[in-house]
Coordinates of C-alpha atoms and ligand atoms in Angstrom, one line a residue:
M9 CA -37.7 10.3 21.9
L10 CA -35.3 9.7 19.0
Q11 CA -37.0 10.0 15.6
P12 CA -36.1 7.4 13.0
G13 CA -34.8 9.0 9.8
L14 CA -37.2 8.6 6.9
M15 CA -34.7 8.1 4.1
M16 CA -34.1 5.1 1.8
D17 CA -32.0 2.4 3.3
R18 CA -29.7 1.3 0.4
P19 CA -26.5 -0.8 1.2
L20 CA -23.1 0.5 0.1
L21 CA -22.1 -2.2 -2.4
I22 CA -19.0 -2.5 -4.6
S23 CA -21.1 -3.5 -7.6
D24 CA -22.8 -0.1 -7.6
I25 CA -19.4 1.6 -8.1
I26 CA -18.7 -0.1 -11.5
E27 CA -22.4 0.3 -12.6
H28 CA -22.3 4.0 -11.7
A29 CA -19.0 4.4 -13.7
A30 CA -20.6 2.6 -16.7
A31 CA -23.7 4.7 -16.6
Q32 CA -22.1 8.1 -15.9
Y33 CA -18.5 7.8 -17.1
G34 CA -18.9 5.0 -19.6
D35 CA -16.5 6.6 -22.1
V36 CA -13.7 7.4 -19.7
D37 CA -10.5 5.5 -20.4
V38 CA -8.9 2.7 -18.5
V39 CA -5.4 2.0 -19.8
S40 CA -3.6 -1.1 -18.7
R41 CA -0.1 -2.6 -19.4
E42 CA -0.5 -6.3 -20.5
T43 CA 1.8 -8.7 -18.7
H44 CA 3.3 -9.5 -22.1
G45 CA 4.1 -5.9 -22.8
P46 CA 1.7 -3.9 -24.9
L47 CA -0.8 -1.3 -23.6
F48 CA -4.5 -2.2 -23.6
R49 CA -7.1 0.5 -23.7
Y50 CA -10.8 0.5 -23.1
N51 CA -13.4 2.4 -20.9
Y52 CA -15.5 1.9 -17.8
A53 CA -18.5 0.8 -19.9
R54 CA -16.5 -2.1 -21.3
C55 CA -14.9 -2.8 -18.0
A56 CA -18.4 -3.2 -16.5
R57 CA -19.5 -5.5 -19.3
R58 CA -16.5 -7.7 -18.8
A59 CA -16.9 -7.7 -15.0
R60 CA -20.5 -9.0 -15.5
Q61 CA -19.2 -11.7 -17.9
L62 CA -16.7 -12.8 -15.2
A63 CA -19.4 -12.8 -12.6
N64 CA -21.4 -15.2 -14.9
A65 CA -18.4 -17.3 -15.4
L66 CA -17.6 -17.7 -11.7
A67 CA -21.2 -18.7 -11.0
G68 CA -20.9 -21.2 -13.9
L69 CA -17.9 -22.7 -12.2
G70 CA -20.2 -23.4 -9.2
L71 CA -18.9 -20.6 -6.9
K72 CA -21.5 -19.2 -4.6
P73 CA -21.8 -16.0 -2.5
G74 CA -19.2 -16.4 0.3
S75 CA -16.8 -18.3 -1.9
A76 CA -13.3 -17.0 -2.1
V77 CA -11.4 -16.2 -5.2
G78 CA -7.6 -15.6 -5.0
S79 CA -5.4 -13.4 -7.2
I80 CA -1.7 -13.4 -7.7
A81 CA -1.5 -10.5 -10.1
W82 CA -0.2 -7.1 -11.2
N83 CA -2.2 -3.9 -11.5
N84 CA -4.1 -4.5 -14.8
H85 CA -7.5 -4.4 -16.3
R86 CA -8.4 -8.0 -15.7
H87 CA -7.5 -7.8 -12.1
L88 CA -9.7 -4.6 -12.0
E89 CA -12.7 -6.6 -13.5
A90 CA -12.2 -9.3 -10.9
Y91 CA -12.3 -6.7 -8.1
F92 CA -15.9 -5.9 -9.1
A93 CA -17.0 -9.3 -10.4
V94 CA -15.9 -11.2 -7.3
S95 CA -17.0 -8.8 -4.6
G96 CA -20.1 -7.7 -6.5
S97 CA -21.2 -11.4 -6.6
G98 CA -21.0 -11.5 -2.8
M99 CA -17.8 -13.5 -3.0
V100 CA -14.5 -12.7 -1.3
M101 CA -11.7 -11.2 -3.5
H102 CA -8.5 -12.5 -1.8
T103 CA -5.5 -10.6 -3.2
C104 CA -2.3 -12.5 -2.6
N105 CA 1.1 -10.9 -2.4
P106 CA 3.2 -12.7 -5.0
R107 CA 6.4 -11.9 -3.1
L108 CA 5.3 -13.9 -0.1
A109 CA 7.5 -17.0 0.4
P110 CA 5.8 -20.0 -1.2
P111 CA 5.0 -21.7 2.1
Q112 CA 3.2 -18.5 3.2
L113 CA 1.4 -18.2 -0.1
I114 CA 0.2 -21.8 0.3
Y115 CA -0.9 -21.0 3.8
V116 CA -3.0 -17.9 2.9
I117 CA -4.6 -19.6 -0.1
N118 CA -5.6 -22.6 2.1
H119 CA -6.6 -20.4 5.0
A120 CA -8.8 -18.2 2.8
E121 CA -10.3 -21.4 1.2
D122 CA -9.8 -20.0 -2.3
E123 CA -11.7 -22.1 -4.9
V124 CA -10.4 -20.3 -8.0
V125 CA -7.1 -18.4 -8.3
L126 CA -6.5 -15.8 -10.9
F127 CA -2.8 -15.3 -11.8
D128 CA -0.6 -13.4 -14.2
A129 CA 1.7 -15.3 -16.5
T130 CA 4.7 -13.9 -14.7
F131 CA 3.7 -16.0 -11.7
A132 CA 3.3 -19.3 -13.6
P133 CA 6.5 -20.7 -12.0
L134 CA 5.0 -19.8 -8.6
V135 CA 1.7 -21.6 -9.4
K136 CA 3.7 -24.6 -10.6
G137 CA 5.3 -24.8 -7.2
I138 CA 2.3 -24.3 -5.0
A139 CA -0.7 -25.8 -6.9
E140 CA -0.4 -29.3 -5.5
H141 CA -0.4 -27.9 -2.0
C142 CA -3.6 -26.0 -2.5
P143 CA -6.2 -28.8 -2.9
R144 CA -9.3 -26.6 -2.7
V145 CA -8.3 -24.6 -5.7
R146 CA -10.4 -26.1 -8.6
H147 CA -9.3 -23.7 -11.4
W148 CA -6.2 -21.6 -12.0
V149 CA -7.2 -18.8 -14.3
C150 CA -4.4 -17.0 -16.2
L151 CA -5.2 -13.3 -16.7
A152 CA -4.5 -13.4 -20.5
D153 CA -5.8 -14.7 -23.8
A154 CA -5.1 -18.3 -24.8
E155 CA -2.0 -17.3 -26.7
N156 CA -0.4 -15.7 -23.7
T157 CA -1.4 -18.4 -21.2
P158 CA 1.5 -20.8 -20.5
A159 CA 1.0 -24.5 -20.0
I160 CA 2.1 -25.3 -16.5
E161 CA 3.6 -28.7 -16.1
G162 CA 1.8 -30.8 -13.5
V163 CA -1.1 -28.3 -13.2
A164 CA -4.0 -29.6 -15.3
N165 CA -6.8 -27.1 -14.5
V166 CA -5.3 -24.0 -16.0
V167 CA -7.7 -21.9 -18.2
A168 CA -7.2 -18.6 -20.0
Y169 CA -9.3 -15.7 -18.6
E170 CA -10.4 -14.6 -22.1
D171 CA -11.6 -18.2 -22.9
L172 CA -13.4 -18.3 -19.6
I173 CA -15.4 -15.1 -20.1
A174 CA -15.9 -15.1 -23.9
P175 CA -19.0 -17.3 -24.0
Q176 CA -20.7 -15.4 -21.1
P177 CA -23.5 -12.9 -21.4
D178 CA -22.6 -9.3 -20.4
S179 CA -25.6 -8.8 -18.3
F180 CA -25.7 -9.9 -14.7
D181 CA -28.1 -9.1 -11.8
W182 CA -25.8 -8.1 -9.0
P183 CA -27.2 -9.5 -5.8
V184 CA -28.2 -7.0 -3.1
F185 CA -27.1 -7.9 0.5
D186 CA -25.9 -6.4 3.7
E187 CA -23.1 -3.8 3.3
R188 CA -21.2 -5.4 6.2
T189 CA -20.7 -8.5 4.1
G190 CA -17.0 -9.5 3.4
A191 CA -15.8 -8.2 0.1
A192 CA -12.1 -8.5 0.0
L193 CA -9.4 -10.2 2.0
C194 CA -5.7 -9.3 2.4
Y195 CA -3.2 -10.9 4.7
T196 CA -0.6 -8.9 6.7
S197 CA 2.9 -9.4 5.5
G198 CA 3.8 -10.5 9.1
T199 CA 7.5 -11.2 9.6
T200 CA 6.8 -13.5 12.6
G201 CA 4.1 -16.3 12.8
H202 CA 1.5 -16.9 10.1
P203 CA 0.1 -13.9 8.1
K204 CA -3.2 -12.7 9.5
G205 CA -6.2 -12.1 7.2
V206 CA -8.2 -8.8 7.2
L207 CA -11.6 -9.2 5.7
Y208 CA -12.8 -5.9 4.4
S209 CA -16.6 -5.2 4.2
H210 CA -18.3 -3.5 1.3
R211 CA -19.1 -0.7 3.6
A212 CA -15.5 -0.2 4.7
I213 CA -14.2 -0.1 1.1
V214 CA -16.9 2.2 -0.3
L215 CA -16.6 4.6 2.6
N216 CA -12.8 4.7 2.3
A217 CA -12.9 5.2 -1.4
M218 CA -15.3 8.1 -1.0
A219 CA -13.1 9.6 1.7
G220 CA -10.0 9.2 -0.5
T221 CA -11.4 11.2 -3.5
V222 CA -11.8 14.5 -1.6
P223 CA -9.6 17.3 -2.8
H224 CA -7.1 17.5 0.1
V225 CA -6.6 13.7 0.2
I226 CA -5.9 11.8 -3.1
G227 CA -8.1 14.3 -4.9
L228 CA -9.8 12.5 -7.7
S229 CA -12.3 13.8 -10.2
P230 CA -13.1 13.5 -14.0
S231 CA -10.3 16.0 -14.6
E232 CA -7.6 13.7 -13.2
T233 CA -5.7 10.7 -14.6
V234 CA -4.5 8.5 -11.8
L235 CA -1.7 5.9 -12.0
P236 CA -1.6 3.6 -8.9
V237 CA 1.8 2.0 -8.6
V238 CA 0.7 0.8 -5.2
P239 CA -0.1 -2.8 -5.8
M240 CA -3.6 -4.2 -6.1
F241 CA -2.4 -7.2 -4.2
H242 CA -1.7 -5.1 -1.1
I243 CA -4.3 -3.1 0.9
N244 CA -6.5 -2.7 -2.1
A245 CA -4.1 -0.4 -3.9
W246 CA -5.2 2.3 -1.4
C247 CA -8.8 1.8 -2.8
I248 CA -7.8 3.8 -5.9
P249 CA -9.3 1.1 -8.2
Y250 CA -12.7 1.8 -6.5
A251 CA -12.3 5.6 -6.1
A252 CA -11.3 6.3 -9.7
P253 CA -14.5 4.8 -11.3
M254 CA -16.6 6.3 -8.5
V255 CA -15.8 9.8 -9.7
G256 CA -14.9 9.1 -13.4
A257 CA -11.1 9.7 -13.1
R258 CA -9.1 8.1 -15.9
L259 CA -7.2 5.1 -14.6
V260 CA -3.8 3.9 -15.8
L261 CA -2.6 0.5 -14.6
P262 CA 1.1 -0.1 -15.0
G263 CA 1.1 -4.0 -15.1
P264 CA 4.6 -5.5 -14.3
R265 CA 6.7 -2.6 -15.6
L266 CA 7.6 -0.7 -12.4
D267 CA 11.2 0.4 -13.4
G268 CA 12.0 4.1 -13.8
A269 CA 11.9 4.0 -17.6
G270 CA 8.6 2.1 -17.8
L271 CA 6.9 4.3 -15.2
H272 CA 8.2 7.6 -16.6
G273 CA 7.1 6.6 -20.2
L274 CA 3.6 5.7 -19.0
L275 CA 3.2 8.9 -16.9
E276 CA 4.1 11.0 -19.9
S277 CA 2.3 9.1 -22.7
E278 CA -0.9 8.8 -20.7
K279 CA -0.7 12.4 -19.4
V280 CA -1.0 11.1 -15.8
T281 CA -1.8 13.9 -13.3
V282 CA -1.7 11.9 -10.0
S283 CA 0.3 8.9 -9.0
A284 CA 0.5 6.8 -5.9
G285 CA 3.2 4.4 -4.5
V286 CA 5.8 3.6 -1.9
P287 CA 8.9 5.7 -1.5
T288 CA 11.2 3.0 -2.9
I289 CA 9.4 3.1 -6.2
W290 CA 9.8 6.9 -6.4
L291 CA 13.5 6.7 -5.5
G292 CA 14.0 4.5 -8.6
L293 CA 11.9 6.8 -10.8
M294 CA 13.7 9.9 -9.5
Q295 CA 17.1 8.4 -10.2
Y296 CA 16.1 7.6 -13.7
V297 CA 14.6 11.0 -14.4
E298 CA 17.7 12.8 -12.9
Q299 CA 20.2 10.6 -14.8
N300 CA 18.4 11.2 -18.1
G301 CA 17.6 14.9 -17.6
L302 CA 13.8 14.3 -18.0
R303 CA 10.8 16.2 -16.7
F304 CA 7.3 15.4 -15.6
T305 CA 5.1 17.4 -17.9
T306 CA 1.7 16.5 -16.6
M307 CA 2.1 14.9 -13.1
R308 CA 1.2 17.5 -10.5
R309 CA 0.8 15.3 -7.4
T310 CA 2.1 12.0 -6.0
I311 CA 0.7 10.2 -3.1
V312 CA 3.2 8.2 -1.0
G313 CA 2.9 5.9 2.0
G314 CA 3.8 2.5 3.2
T315 CA 7.0 3.7 4.8
A316 CA 8.1 7.2 5.8
M317 CA 8.7 9.5 2.9
P318 CA 12.1 11.2 3.5
A319 CA 12.0 15.0 3.5
A320 CA 15.0 15.0 1.0
L321 CA 12.9 13.1 -1.6
I322 CA 9.9 15.4 -1.0
A323 CA 12.2 18.4 -1.7
R324 CA 13.5 16.8 -4.9
F325 CA 10.0 16.3 -6.2
A326 CA 8.7 19.8 -5.1
E327 CA 11.7 22.0 -5.9
G328 CA 13.2 20.1 -8.9
Y329 CA 10.0 19.1 -10.6
D330 CA 7.1 21.1 -9.2
V331 CA 5.3 17.8 -8.1
E332 CA 3.4 18.0 -4.8
V333 CA 4.0 15.1 -2.5
R334 CA 1.2 14.0 -0.2
H335 CA 2.0 11.6 2.5
G336 CA -0.4 9.1 3.9
W337 CA -0.3 6.4 6.6
G338 CA -2.3 3.2 6.7
M339 CA -1.8 -0.5 7.2
T340 CA -3.4 -3.7 6.0
E341 CA -5.7 -3.4 9.0
T342 CA -7.0 0.0 7.9
T343 CA -8.3 -0.9 4.4
A344 CA -6.3 1.9 2.9
V345 CA -5.4 5.4 3.9
A346 CA -6.2 6.4 7.5
T347 CA -4.2 9.6 8.0
F348 CA -3.1 12.0 5.4
G349 CA -0.8 15.0 5.2
A350 CA -1.5 17.9 2.9
L351 CA -0.3 21.5 3.3
T352 CA -2.7 24.0 4.6
P353 CA -2.8 27.6 3.2
A354 CA -0.8 28.7 6.3
D355 CA 1.8 26.0 5.7
R356 CA 2.3 27.2 2.2
E357 CA 3.5 30.6 3.5
K358 CA 6.4 28.9 5.3
P359 CA 9.9 28.5 3.9
A360 CA 10.3 25.5 1.6
A361 CA 12.3 23.3 4.1
E362 CA 9.6 23.8 6.7
Q363 CA 6.9 22.8 4.2
H364 CA 8.8 19.6 3.4
A365 CA 9.1 18.8 7.1
V366 CA 5.4 19.1 7.4
V367 CA 4.8 16.8 4.5
A368 CA 7.2 14.3 6.0
R369 CA 4.8 13.8 8.9
Q370 CA 1.9 11.4 8.3
G371 CA -0.8 14.0 8.8
K372 CA -4.3 14.2 10.1
S373 CA -6.9 11.4 10.3
L374 CA -9.5 11.3 7.5
Y375 CA -13.0 12.0 8.6
G376 CA -14.2 8.5 9.7
V377 CA -11.0 7.6 11.6
D378 CA -10.1 8.7 15.2
I379 CA -6.5 8.5 16.4
K380 CA -4.8 8.8 19.8
V381 CA -1.4 7.8 21.3
V382 CA -1.2 5.9 24.6
D383 CA 1.5 4.9 27.0
E384 CA 2.3 1.3 28.1
Q385 CA -0.6 1.3 30.6
G386 CA -3.0 2.5 28.0
N387 CA -3.3 6.1 29.2
T388 CA -4.0 8.6 26.5
L389 CA -0.9 10.9 26.0
P390 CA -1.2 14.6 25.4
R391 CA -1.4 16.0 21.9
D392 CA 1.8 18.1 22.3
G393 CA 3.9 16.9 19.4
V394 CA 6.5 15.3 21.8
S395 CA 4.8 12.6 23.9
Q396 CA 5.4 9.3 22.1
G397 CA 3.3 6.3 22.5
E398 CA 1.5 3.5 20.6
L399 CA -0.8 4.8 17.9
M400 CA -4.4 3.6 18.4
V401 CA -7.0 4.0 15.7
R402 CA -10.8 3.4 15.3
G403 CA -13.2 4.0 12.6
H404 CA -15.4 2.9 9.7
W405 CA -12.7 1.0 7.9
I406 CA -10.5 -0.3 10.7
V407 CA -10.3 -4.0 11.4
D408 CA -12.1 -5.5 14.5
R409 CA -11.0 -9.1 14.3
Y410 CA -8.7 -11.1 12.1
Y411 CA -10.2 -13.6 9.7
K412 CA -11.2 -16.8 11.6
A413 CA -9.8 -15.4 14.8
E414 CA -11.7 -16.2 17.9
S415 CA -11.4 -12.9 19.6
S416 CA -11.3 -9.2 18.7
A417 CA -8.0 -7.5 18.1
L418 CA -9.2 -4.3 19.8
R419 CA -8.2 -2.8 23.1
D420 CA -11.1 -0.8 24.6
G421 CA -12.6 -0.4 21.2
W422 CA -9.4 0.8 19.6
F423 CA -7.0 -1.0 17.3
P424 CA -3.4 -1.0 18.5
T425 CA -1.2 -0.4 15.5
G426 CA 2.2 -1.3 16.8
D427 CA 3.5 2.1 15.5
I428 CA 4.9 4.7 17.8
A429 CA 3.7 8.2 17.1
T430 CA 3.3 11.7 18.4
I431 CA 0.3 13.9 17.7
E432 CA 0.5 17.7 17.6
P433 CA -2.1 20.0 19.2
G434 CA -3.6 20.6 15.7
G435 CA -4.0 16.9 15.2
R436 CA -1.1 16.2 12.9
M437 CA 0.4 12.7 13.6
Q438 CA 4.0 11.7 13.1
I439 CA 5.1 8.1 13.0
R440 CA 8.3 7.8 15.0
D441 CA 8.9 4.1 14.6
R442 CA 7.4 0.6 14.7
T443 CA 7.4 -0.7 18.3
K444 CA 9.7 -3.5 17.1
D445 CA 12.2 -1.1 15.3
V446 CA 12.5 1.7 17.9
I447 CA 16.0 1.7 19.4
K448 CA 16.0 1.5 23.2
S449 CA 19.3 3.2 24.3
G450 CA 19.9 3.7 28.0
G451 CA 16.2 3.7 28.8
E452 CA 15.4 6.4 26.1
W453 CA 14.0 5.9 22.6
I454 CA 15.8 6.7 19.4
S455 CA 13.7 6.8 16.2
S456 CA 15.1 4.8 13.4
I457 CA 12.9 6.6 10.9
D458 CA 14.3 10.1 12.0
L459 CA 17.9 8.8 11.7
E460 CA 17.2 7.3 8.3
N461 CA 15.6 10.6 7.1
A462 CA 18.6 12.6 8.4
A463 CA 21.0 10.2 6.6
L464 CA 19.0 10.4 3.3
G465 CA 19.5 14.2 3.5
H466 CA 23.1 13.6 2.5
P467 CA 23.5 14.0 -1.3
A468 CA 25.6 10.9 -1.7
V469 CA 23.2 8.5 0.1
A470 CA 20.8 6.4 -2.1
M471 CA 19.2 4.3 0.7
A472 CA 19.5 4.1 4.5
A473 CA 18.4 1.7 7.2
V474 CA 19.0 2.1 10.9
V475 CA 18.6 -0.9 13.3
G476 CA 19.1 -1.3 17.0
I477 CA 21.9 -3.7 17.9
K478 CA 22.3 -5.2 21.3
H479 CA 24.9 -3.3 23.4
P480 CA 26.5 -4.4 26.7
K481 CA 26.1 -1.0 28.3
W482 CA 23.2 0.8 26.7
D483 CA 20.9 -2.1 25.9
E484 CA 20.7 -1.2 22.2
R485 CA 22.7 1.2 20.0
P486 CA 21.9 2.4 16.4
L487 CA 23.8 0.9 13.5
L488 CA 23.5 2.8 10.2
I489 CA 23.5 0.7 7.0
L490 CA 23.9 2.7 3.8
V491 CA 23.8 2.4 0.0
R492 CA 25.8 5.1 -1.8
K493 CA 24.5 6.7 -4.9
P494 CA 26.3 5.4 -8.0
G495 CA 29.8 7.0 -8.5
Q496 CA 29.7 8.7 -5.1
A497 CA 32.4 8.5 -2.5
L498 CA 31.2 8.7 1.1
E499 CA 33.1 7.5 4.2
K500 CA 32.0 6.7 7.7
D501 CA 33.5 9.8 9.3
Q502 CA 31.8 12.1 6.8
I503 CA 28.3 10.7 7.3
L504 CA 28.7 10.7 11.1
A505 CA 29.9 14.3 11.0
F506 CA 26.9 15.2 8.8
L507 CA 24.5 13.5 11.3
S508 CA 26.1 15.1 14.4
E509 CA 24.9 18.4 13.1
R510 CA 21.4 17.2 12.6
V511 CA 20.5 14.9 15.5
A512 CA 21.1 14.8 19.3
K513 CA 24.6 13.6 20.1
W514 CA 23.5 10.4 21.8
W515 CA 21.5 9.5 18.6
V516 CA 24.6 9.4 16.4
P517 CA 25.0 5.8 15.3
D518 CA 27.8 3.8 16.8
D519 CA 28.9 2.4 13.5
V520 CA 28.2 2.6 9.7
V521 CA 28.2 -0.3 7.2
F522 CA 28.2 0.3 3.5
V523 CA 26.4 -2.2 1.3
D524 CA 25.4 -2.5 -2.4
S525 CA 21.7 -3.0 -1.7
L526 CA 19.2 -3.3 1.2
P527 CA 16.8 -6.2 1.5
V528 CA 13.3 -5.0 0.3
G529 CA 10.2 -7.0 1.1
G530 CA 7.1 -7.8 -0.8
T531 CA 5.5 -4.4 -0.3
G532 CA 8.5 -2.2 -1.1
K533 CA 9.7 -1.8 2.5
V534 CA 13.3 -2.3 3.7
Q535 CA 13.3 -5.5 5.8
K536 CA 15.1 -5.0 9.1
T537 CA 14.9 -8.5 10.5
P538 CA 17.6 -9.9 8.2
L539 CA 19.8 -6.8 9.0
R540 CA 19.4 -7.3 12.7
E541 CA 20.3 -11.0 12.3
Q542 CA 23.3 -10.2 10.1
Y543 CA 24.8 -7.5 12.3
G544 CA 23.3 -8.6 15.7
N545 CA 26.7 -9.2 17.3
L546 CA 28.5 -6.1 16.1
F547 CA 28.6 -4.3 19.4
R548 CA 29.1 -7.2 21.8
Ligands
LIG886 P1 1.3 -3.0 5.9 O1 0.3 -3.6 6.8 O2 2.2 -4.0 5.4 O3 0.8 -2.1 4.9 O4 2.3 -2.2 6.9 C1 1.7 -1.1 7.7 C2 2.9 -0.4 8.4 O5 3.7 0.3 7.4 C3 2.4 0.6 9.4 O6 2.0 0.0 10.6 C4 3.6 1.5 9.5 O7 4.6 0.9 10.4 C5 4.2 1.5 8.1 N1 3.7 2.7 7.4 C6 2.7 2.8 6.5 N2 2.7 4.1 6.0 C7 3.7 4.7 6.6 C8 4.1 6.1 6.5 N3 3.6 7.0 5.7 N4 5.2 6.4 7.3 C9 5.8 5.5 8.1 N5 5.4 4.3 8.2 C10 4.4 3.9 7.5

């Protein structure tokens, strides 16, 4: 007969993270860029006190456990306080992506039933446009002091965050409840149909944050200073705002300044050792650093994900600047990181180019997540590094059902990701494409990601996108859309010749279009739908 374990049964709650940080790492810095420019500096003890003040204020506004609080905000210290105050009170922290189109933003705020929305002054014009369409929102709280809170014409119930919390006591009895309670809500940035909400439980977030801190993943400890560029409005900033206080790492929040100069200045002045963000941000930073002949004097590691990290950019970081790139994969539905690639000791013996190729894959699943790839009938494919199929995931921090959906999103207990991947015998996974982006040419698949990576290997290429365009004979054929680096000359024949040496002959794109910029969506990813629409008739 099974024996019941005889240990305490304490729920995994987000309020415990900030209280632990206050008690054990109370003097550790949190540095935050204010929306109006200057740096703000305090520590985890003060962060916890202000989170408790906010929890009192929200209760004073009549919000109850289960109520939803929205945010339209940058990565900054007030947003951090809200992460703990809202979820810690048993309420739902609904982070909104400010780059959603206003109708979608209105949709998610109403669907989530937000009663209060916290916003940064940058987004005051957005609030002005949406407020009248969000009747449930009783208070719009500007994450600033009174002086930096703009009046918003037509929106009466705007209050400054500092005015809201100032009169409140800095003690609060965090409620204790089931760890499976909803803590945070984030909507997918779906390109078709309405965005779908993923309601993360306290348990999912705490377990993911713990898994992320281990040395071969994000690797956080009291000796590290971490700067998450990955936004707090999208998949919980990969849970770094929870993981850093959990282990007493210094936390640097960049606010709205995400340009190369702003980021480089902050990385250097705050002696950041670990950063995290999407490849497009790092492209901008790298260009700035190269053009100005700068170095990274403290940053040793950067964590990338959200889209595939090209091997060429990995090489620039590693060889030019001695910065290790670690590449993770996850999606809104997986709370934060689900798979992660770090070099093993054996990998480090390999030639540099092979090491970069290893890092360009999306890595092994973290403990707590299982992965497999399946064919169209749902049969599990071999882990041979070549069999491609849909990636399926399951685990402690993977969605079961979308918010307010009537049925589960799972297939036989696994979540179908919509990504096409291969898995090697050793467990390393590689994303080959999104199911909607893979190019179906003559019954075979061409990976748009592999082609983009190959094109980005050319020294004159700044950005690349490959889309499948309808073709009368082959069903679809690849079109390559390129942005040249400033001052570089590159012509179609040259890039096609370059690609012919690197990919199978039938993969070489049928045409190349040069553009000044590519459309980038709210989460830093190149948007392929408008490209497909614009060039859809090219091969007809
Ligand atoms: P989102 O839910 O907006 O975060 O988007 C999740 C999707 O981004 C995944 O399903 C992948 O298609 C893509 N993605 C995330 N990380 C990576 C990565 N490291 N490499 C390639 N694609 C990625």
